[in-house]
Tab-separated table of C-alpha atoms and ligand atoms in Angstrom:
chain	number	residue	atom	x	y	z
A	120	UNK	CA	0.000	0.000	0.000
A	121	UNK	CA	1.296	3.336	-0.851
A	122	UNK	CA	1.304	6.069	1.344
A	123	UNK	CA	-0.182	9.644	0.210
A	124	UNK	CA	2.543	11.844	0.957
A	125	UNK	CA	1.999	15.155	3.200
A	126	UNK	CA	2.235	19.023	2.102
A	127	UNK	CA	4.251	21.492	3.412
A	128	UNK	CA	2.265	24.626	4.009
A	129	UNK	CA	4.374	27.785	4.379
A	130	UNK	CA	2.191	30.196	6.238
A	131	UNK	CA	1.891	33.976	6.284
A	132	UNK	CA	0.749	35.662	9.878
A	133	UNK	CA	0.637	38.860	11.195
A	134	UNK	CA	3.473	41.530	11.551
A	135	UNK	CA	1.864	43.089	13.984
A	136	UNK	CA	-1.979	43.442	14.142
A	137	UNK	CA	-3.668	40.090	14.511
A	138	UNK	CA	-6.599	40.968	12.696
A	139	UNK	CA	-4.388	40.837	9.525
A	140	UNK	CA	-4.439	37.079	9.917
A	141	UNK	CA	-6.161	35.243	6.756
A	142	UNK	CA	-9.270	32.523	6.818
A	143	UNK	CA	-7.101	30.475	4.424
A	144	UNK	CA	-4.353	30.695	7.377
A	145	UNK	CA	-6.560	29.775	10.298
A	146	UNK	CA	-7.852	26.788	8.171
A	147	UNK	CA	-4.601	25.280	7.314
A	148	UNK	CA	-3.469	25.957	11.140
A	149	UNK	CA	-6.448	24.179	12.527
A	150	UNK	CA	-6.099	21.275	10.140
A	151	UNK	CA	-1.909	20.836	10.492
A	152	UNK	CA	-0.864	17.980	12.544
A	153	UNK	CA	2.182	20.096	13.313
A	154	UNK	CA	3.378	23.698	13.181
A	155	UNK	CA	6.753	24.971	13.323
A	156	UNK	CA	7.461	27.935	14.345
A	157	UNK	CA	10.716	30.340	14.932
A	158	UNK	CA	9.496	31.328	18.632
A	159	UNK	CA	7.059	28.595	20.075
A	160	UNK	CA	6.261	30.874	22.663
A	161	UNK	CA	5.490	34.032	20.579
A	162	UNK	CA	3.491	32.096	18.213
A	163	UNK	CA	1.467	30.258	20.822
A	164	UNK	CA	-0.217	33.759	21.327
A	165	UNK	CA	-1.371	33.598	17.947
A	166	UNK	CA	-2.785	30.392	18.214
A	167	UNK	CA	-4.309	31.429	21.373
A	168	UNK	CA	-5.975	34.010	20.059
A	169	UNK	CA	-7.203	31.731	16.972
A	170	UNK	CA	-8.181	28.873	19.440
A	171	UNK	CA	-6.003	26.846	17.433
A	172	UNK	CA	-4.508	23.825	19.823
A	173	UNK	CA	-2.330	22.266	16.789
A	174	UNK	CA	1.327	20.384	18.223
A	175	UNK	CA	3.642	23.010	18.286
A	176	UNK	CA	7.974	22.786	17.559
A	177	UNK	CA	10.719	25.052	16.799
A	178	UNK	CA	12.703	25.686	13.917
A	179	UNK	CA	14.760	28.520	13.992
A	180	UNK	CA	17.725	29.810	12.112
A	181	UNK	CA	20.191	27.708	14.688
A	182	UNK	CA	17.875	24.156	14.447
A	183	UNK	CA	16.701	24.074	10.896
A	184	UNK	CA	19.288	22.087	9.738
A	185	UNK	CA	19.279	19.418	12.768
A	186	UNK	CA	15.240	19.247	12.459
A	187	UNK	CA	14.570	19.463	8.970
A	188	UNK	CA	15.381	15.689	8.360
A	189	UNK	CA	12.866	14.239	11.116
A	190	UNK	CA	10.220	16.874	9.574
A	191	UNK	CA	11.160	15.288	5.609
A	192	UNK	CA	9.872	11.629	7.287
A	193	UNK	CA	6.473	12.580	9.031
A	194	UNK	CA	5.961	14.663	5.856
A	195	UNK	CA	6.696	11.641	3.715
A	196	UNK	CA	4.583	9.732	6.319
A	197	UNK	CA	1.685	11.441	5.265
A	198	UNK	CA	1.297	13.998	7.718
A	199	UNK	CA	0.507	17.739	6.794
A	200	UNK	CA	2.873	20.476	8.282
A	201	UNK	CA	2.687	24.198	8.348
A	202	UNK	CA	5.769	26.361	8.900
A	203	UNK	CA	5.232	29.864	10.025
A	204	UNK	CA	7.740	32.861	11.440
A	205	UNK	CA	7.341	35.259	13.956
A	206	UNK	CA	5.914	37.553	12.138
A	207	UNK	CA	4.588	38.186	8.024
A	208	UNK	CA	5.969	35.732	5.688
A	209	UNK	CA	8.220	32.985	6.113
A	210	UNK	CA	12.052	32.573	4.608
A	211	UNK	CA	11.784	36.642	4.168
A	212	UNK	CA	14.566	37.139	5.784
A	213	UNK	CA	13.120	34.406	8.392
A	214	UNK	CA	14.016	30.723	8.430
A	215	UNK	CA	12.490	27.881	6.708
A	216	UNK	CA	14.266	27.811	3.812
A	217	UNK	CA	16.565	24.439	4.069
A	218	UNK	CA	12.865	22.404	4.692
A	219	UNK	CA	11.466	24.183	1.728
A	220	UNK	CA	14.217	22.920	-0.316
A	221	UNK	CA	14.464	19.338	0.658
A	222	UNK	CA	10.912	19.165	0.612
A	223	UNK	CA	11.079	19.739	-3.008
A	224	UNK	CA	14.201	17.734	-3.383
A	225	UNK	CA	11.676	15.027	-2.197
A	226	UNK	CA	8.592	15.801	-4.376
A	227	UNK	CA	6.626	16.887	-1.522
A	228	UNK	CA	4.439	19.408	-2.346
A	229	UNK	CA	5.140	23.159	-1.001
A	230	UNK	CA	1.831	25.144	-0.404
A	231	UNK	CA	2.178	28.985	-0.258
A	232	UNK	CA	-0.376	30.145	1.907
A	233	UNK	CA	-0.132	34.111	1.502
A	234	UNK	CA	-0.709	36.990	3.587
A	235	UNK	CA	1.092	39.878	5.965
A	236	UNK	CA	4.896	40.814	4.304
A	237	UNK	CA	6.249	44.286	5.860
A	238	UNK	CA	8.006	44.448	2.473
A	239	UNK	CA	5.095	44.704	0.441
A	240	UNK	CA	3.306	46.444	2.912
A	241	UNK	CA	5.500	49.193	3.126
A	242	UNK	CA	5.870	48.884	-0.727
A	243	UNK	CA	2.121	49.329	-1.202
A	244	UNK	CA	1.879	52.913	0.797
A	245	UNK	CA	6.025	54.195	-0.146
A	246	UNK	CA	4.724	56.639	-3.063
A	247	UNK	CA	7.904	55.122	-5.353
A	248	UNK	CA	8.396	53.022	-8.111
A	249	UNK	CA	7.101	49.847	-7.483
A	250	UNK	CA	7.331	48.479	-10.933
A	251	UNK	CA	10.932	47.225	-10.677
A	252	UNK	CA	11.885	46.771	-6.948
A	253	UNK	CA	15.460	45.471	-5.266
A	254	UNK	CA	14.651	43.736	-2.245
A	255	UNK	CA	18.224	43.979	0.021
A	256	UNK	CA	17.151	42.142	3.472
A	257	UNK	CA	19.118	43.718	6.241
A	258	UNK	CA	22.002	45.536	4.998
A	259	UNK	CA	25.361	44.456	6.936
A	260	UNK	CA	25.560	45.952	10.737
A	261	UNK	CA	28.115	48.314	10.072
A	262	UNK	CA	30.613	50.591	8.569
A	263	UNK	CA	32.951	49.606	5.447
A	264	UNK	CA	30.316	46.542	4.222
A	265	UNK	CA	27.423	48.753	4.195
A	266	UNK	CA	29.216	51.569	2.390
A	267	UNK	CA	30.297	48.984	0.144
A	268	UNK	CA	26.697	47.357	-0.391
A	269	UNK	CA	24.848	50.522	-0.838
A	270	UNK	CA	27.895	51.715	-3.018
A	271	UNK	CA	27.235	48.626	-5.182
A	272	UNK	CA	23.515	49.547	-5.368
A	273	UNK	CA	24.504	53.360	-6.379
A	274	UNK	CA	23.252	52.898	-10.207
A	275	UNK	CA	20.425	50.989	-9.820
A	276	UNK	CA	17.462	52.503	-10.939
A	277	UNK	CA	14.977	50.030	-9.196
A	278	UNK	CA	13.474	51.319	-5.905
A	279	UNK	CA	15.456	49.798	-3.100
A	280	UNK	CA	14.515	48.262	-0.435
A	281	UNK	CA	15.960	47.217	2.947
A	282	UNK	CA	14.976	45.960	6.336
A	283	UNK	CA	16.476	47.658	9.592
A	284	UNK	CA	16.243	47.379	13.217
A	285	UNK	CA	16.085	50.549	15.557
A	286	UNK	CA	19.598	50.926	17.176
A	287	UNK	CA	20.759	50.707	13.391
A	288	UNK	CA	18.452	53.136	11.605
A	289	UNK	CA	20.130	56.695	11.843
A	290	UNK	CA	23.366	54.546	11.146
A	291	UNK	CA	21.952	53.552	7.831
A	292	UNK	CA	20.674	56.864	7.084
A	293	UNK	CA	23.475	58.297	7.148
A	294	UNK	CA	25.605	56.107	5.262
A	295	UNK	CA	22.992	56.264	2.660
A	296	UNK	CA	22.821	60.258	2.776
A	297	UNK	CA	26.758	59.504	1.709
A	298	UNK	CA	26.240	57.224	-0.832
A	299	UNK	CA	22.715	58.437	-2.464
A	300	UNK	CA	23.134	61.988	-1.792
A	301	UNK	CA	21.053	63.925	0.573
A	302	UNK	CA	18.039	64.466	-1.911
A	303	UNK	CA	17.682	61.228	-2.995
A	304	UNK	CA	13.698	60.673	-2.480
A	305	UNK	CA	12.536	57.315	-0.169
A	306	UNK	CA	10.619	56.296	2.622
A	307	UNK	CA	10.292	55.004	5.914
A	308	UNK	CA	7.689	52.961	7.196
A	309	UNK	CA	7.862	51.916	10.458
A	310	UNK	CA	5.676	49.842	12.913
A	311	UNK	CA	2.968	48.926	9.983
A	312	UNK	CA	-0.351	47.588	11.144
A	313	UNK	CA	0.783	48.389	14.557
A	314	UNK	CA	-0.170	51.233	16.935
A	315	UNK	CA	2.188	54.061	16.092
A	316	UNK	CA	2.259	53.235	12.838
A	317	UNK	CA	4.440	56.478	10.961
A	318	UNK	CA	5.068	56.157	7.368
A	319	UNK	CA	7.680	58.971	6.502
A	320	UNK	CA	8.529	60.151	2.704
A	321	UNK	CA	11.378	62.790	2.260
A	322	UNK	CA	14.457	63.143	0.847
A	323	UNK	CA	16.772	60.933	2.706
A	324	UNK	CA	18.593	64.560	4.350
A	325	UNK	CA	15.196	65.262	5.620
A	326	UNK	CA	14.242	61.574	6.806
A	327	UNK	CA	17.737	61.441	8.956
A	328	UNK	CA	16.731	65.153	10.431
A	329	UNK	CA	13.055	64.416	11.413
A	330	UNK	CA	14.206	60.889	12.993
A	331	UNK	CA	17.520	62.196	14.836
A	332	UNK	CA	15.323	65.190	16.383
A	333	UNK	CA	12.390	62.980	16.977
A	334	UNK	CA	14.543	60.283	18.792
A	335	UNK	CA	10.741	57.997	19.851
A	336	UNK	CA	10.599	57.931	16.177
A	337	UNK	CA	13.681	55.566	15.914
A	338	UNK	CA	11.818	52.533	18.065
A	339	UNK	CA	10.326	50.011	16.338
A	340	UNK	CA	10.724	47.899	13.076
A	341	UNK	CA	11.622	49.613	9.770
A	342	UNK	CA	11.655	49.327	6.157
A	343	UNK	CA	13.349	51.967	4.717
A	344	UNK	CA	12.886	52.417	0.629
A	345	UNK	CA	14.890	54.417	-1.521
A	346	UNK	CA	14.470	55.771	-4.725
A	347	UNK	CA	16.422	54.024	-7.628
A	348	UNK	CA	19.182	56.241	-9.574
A	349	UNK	CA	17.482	58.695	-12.296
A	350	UNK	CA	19.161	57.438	-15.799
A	351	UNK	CA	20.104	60.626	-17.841
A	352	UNK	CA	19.091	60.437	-21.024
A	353	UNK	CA	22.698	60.379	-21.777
A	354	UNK	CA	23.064	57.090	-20.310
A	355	UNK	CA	20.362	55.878	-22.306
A	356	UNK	CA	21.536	57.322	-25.281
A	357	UNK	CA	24.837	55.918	-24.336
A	358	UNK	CA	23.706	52.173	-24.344
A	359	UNK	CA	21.837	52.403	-27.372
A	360	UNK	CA	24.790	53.755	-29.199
A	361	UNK	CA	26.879	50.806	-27.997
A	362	UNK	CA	24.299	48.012	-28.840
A	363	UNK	CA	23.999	49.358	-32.594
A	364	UNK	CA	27.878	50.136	-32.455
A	365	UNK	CA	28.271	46.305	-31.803
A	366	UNK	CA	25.453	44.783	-34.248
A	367	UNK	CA	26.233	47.004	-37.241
A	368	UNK	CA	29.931	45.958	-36.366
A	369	UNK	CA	29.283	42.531	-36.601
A	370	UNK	CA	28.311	43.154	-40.142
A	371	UNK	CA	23.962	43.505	-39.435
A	372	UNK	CA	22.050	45.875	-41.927
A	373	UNK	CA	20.964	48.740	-40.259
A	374	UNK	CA	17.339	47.432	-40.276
A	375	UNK	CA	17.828	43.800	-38.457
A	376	UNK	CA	20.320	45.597	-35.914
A	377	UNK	CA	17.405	48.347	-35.557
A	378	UNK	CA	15.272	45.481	-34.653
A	379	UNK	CA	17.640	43.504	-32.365
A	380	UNK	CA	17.987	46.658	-30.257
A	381	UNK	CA	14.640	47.393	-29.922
A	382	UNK	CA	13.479	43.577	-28.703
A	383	UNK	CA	16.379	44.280	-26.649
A	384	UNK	CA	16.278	47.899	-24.872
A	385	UNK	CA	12.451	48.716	-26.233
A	386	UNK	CA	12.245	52.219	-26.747
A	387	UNK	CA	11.707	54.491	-29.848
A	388	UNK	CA	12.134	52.745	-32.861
A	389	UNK	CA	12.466	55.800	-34.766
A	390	UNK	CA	15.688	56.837	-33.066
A	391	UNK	CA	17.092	53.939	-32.896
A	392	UNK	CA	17.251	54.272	-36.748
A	393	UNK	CA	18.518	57.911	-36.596
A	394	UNK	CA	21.325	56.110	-34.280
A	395	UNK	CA	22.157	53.722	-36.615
A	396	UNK	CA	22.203	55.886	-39.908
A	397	UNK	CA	24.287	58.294	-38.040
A	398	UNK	CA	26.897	55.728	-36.852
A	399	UNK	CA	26.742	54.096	-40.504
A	400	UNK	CA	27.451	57.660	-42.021
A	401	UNK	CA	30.101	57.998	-39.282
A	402	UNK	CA	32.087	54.657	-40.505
B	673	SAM	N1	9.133	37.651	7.483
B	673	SAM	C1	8.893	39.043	7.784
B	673	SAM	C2	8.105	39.672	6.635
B	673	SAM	O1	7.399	38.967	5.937
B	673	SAM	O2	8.171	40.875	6.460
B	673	SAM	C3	10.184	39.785	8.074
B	673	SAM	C4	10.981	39.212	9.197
B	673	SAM	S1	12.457	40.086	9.549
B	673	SAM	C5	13.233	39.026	10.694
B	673	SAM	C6	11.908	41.372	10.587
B	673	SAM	C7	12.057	42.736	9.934
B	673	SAM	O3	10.960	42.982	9.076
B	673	SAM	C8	12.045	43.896	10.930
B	673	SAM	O4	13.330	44.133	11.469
B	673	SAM	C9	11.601	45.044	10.054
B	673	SAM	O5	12.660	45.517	9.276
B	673	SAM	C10	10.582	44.340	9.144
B	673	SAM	N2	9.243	44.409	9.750
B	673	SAM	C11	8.531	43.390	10.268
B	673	SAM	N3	7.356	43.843	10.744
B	673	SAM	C12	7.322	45.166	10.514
B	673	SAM	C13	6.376	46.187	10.770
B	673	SAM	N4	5.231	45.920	11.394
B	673	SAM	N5	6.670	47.458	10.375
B	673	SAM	C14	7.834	47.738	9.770
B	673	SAM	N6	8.764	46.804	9.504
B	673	SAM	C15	8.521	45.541	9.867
């Protein structure tokens, strides 16, 4: 007789106000034989409050490896396990991610159950680009390999994003005043869904200011978002020169390398032509 394998459910909660909980969430909690958690103790207030009495374990950051293996066999077993974190979703920047994979390593299915994320949260109310987004996690603690990281992240023209903790927040402000410039637009959101919930949107100059004269304001959680680098039409110009500079090089009528550029960068088709007639003429 074969045995029906379990499913893995990976379970958004709350990052902050319990109401934000999900039906689909209370369900699957009420129906798991087992739930993992980071913090058994912070999540059994959770559960409390859903009336959910479901077998509770850890599996932190410092465990997952040691546990995951014992998990793999009742999951195999046939028994259905949800994993949740502290707080939003887990494996953002939370554990889980070592069961997830052998899970899948072991054809057990892995069931998203979505809900609460601070980053998309704070994403949803910033007021900047959300089209193309660089989600950073925490940026290093300190000094020379956060300089380096946000240097690294300098030219991006995505909206960054980062997670920070309150003794590190002015830290990070400034180094990103440094790196960014002070005008550099962004936003802080901080303590989402919770009581004093503040989201801020300045120029990063203006941010550091308000928080290092407001010093409450630097309690809580954070996700700070910053606005990607403008491109200069120069740039632009720049990299559509160099794509039609290499096709018509490598011997392309003007009209195919015209095209290849344009599936390539999109854009005006129209000057892309100009471009390339003026580089041909140029020769
Ligand atoms: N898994 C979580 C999620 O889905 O967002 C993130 C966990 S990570 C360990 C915790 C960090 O998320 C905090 O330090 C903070 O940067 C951010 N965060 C979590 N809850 C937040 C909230 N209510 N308001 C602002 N930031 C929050």
């Amino acid at each position: 007789m074969s045995i029906t394998k379990g499913k893995l459910y990976v379970v958004a909660t709350p990052i902050g106000n319990l109401g934000d909980v999900t039906l689909r969430a209370c369900e699957v909690l009420s129906a798991a034989d087992l739930i993992l958690a980071e913090d058994t103790r912070h999540s059994g207030i959770l559960l409390q409050h859903l009336g959910i009495r479901v077998s509770l374990q850890s599996l932190h950051d410092f465990n997952e490896r040691v546990k995951t293996e014992p998990i793999i066999k009742r999951l195999l077993a046939g028994e259905q396990v949800a994993l949740i974190s502290d707080a939003g979703t887990p494996l953002v920047c939370d554990p889980g991610f070592h069961l997830v994979r052998r899970a899948i390593e072991e054809s057990i299915k892995v069931i998203p159950i979505p809900g609460p994320c601070a980053l998309t949260a704070a994403l949803s109310v910033a007021g900047l680009p959300t089209d193309r987004f660089l989600f950073n996690g925490f940026a290093p603690e300190r000094g020379v390999p956060r300089r380096k990281l946000l240097e690294s992240l300098a030219g991006f023209s995505a909206t960054l994003v980062f997670y920070e903790v309150p003794h590190r927040i002015m830290g990070f402000l400034k180094d990103a005043i440094a790196v960014f410039g002070k005008e550099r637009p962004a936003s802080v959101a901080r303590e989402m869904t919770k009581k004093f919930e503040c989201i801020y949107r300045d120029s990063l100059s203006n941010l550091h200011q308000f928080l290092a004269s407001h010093p409450e304001q630097q309690r809580g959680e954070f996700v700070v978002m910053i606005h990607g680098a403008d491109q200069p039409e120069d740039d632009t110009r720049q990299e559509k020169v160099r794509l039609l500079k290499i096709l018509l090089g490598n011997s392309l009528s003007v009209k195919l390398a015209v095209s290849i550029a344009s599936e390539i960068l999109g854009g005006n088709r129209k000057e892309l032509y100009r471009l390339a007639l003026e580089l041909e003429k140029n020769e």
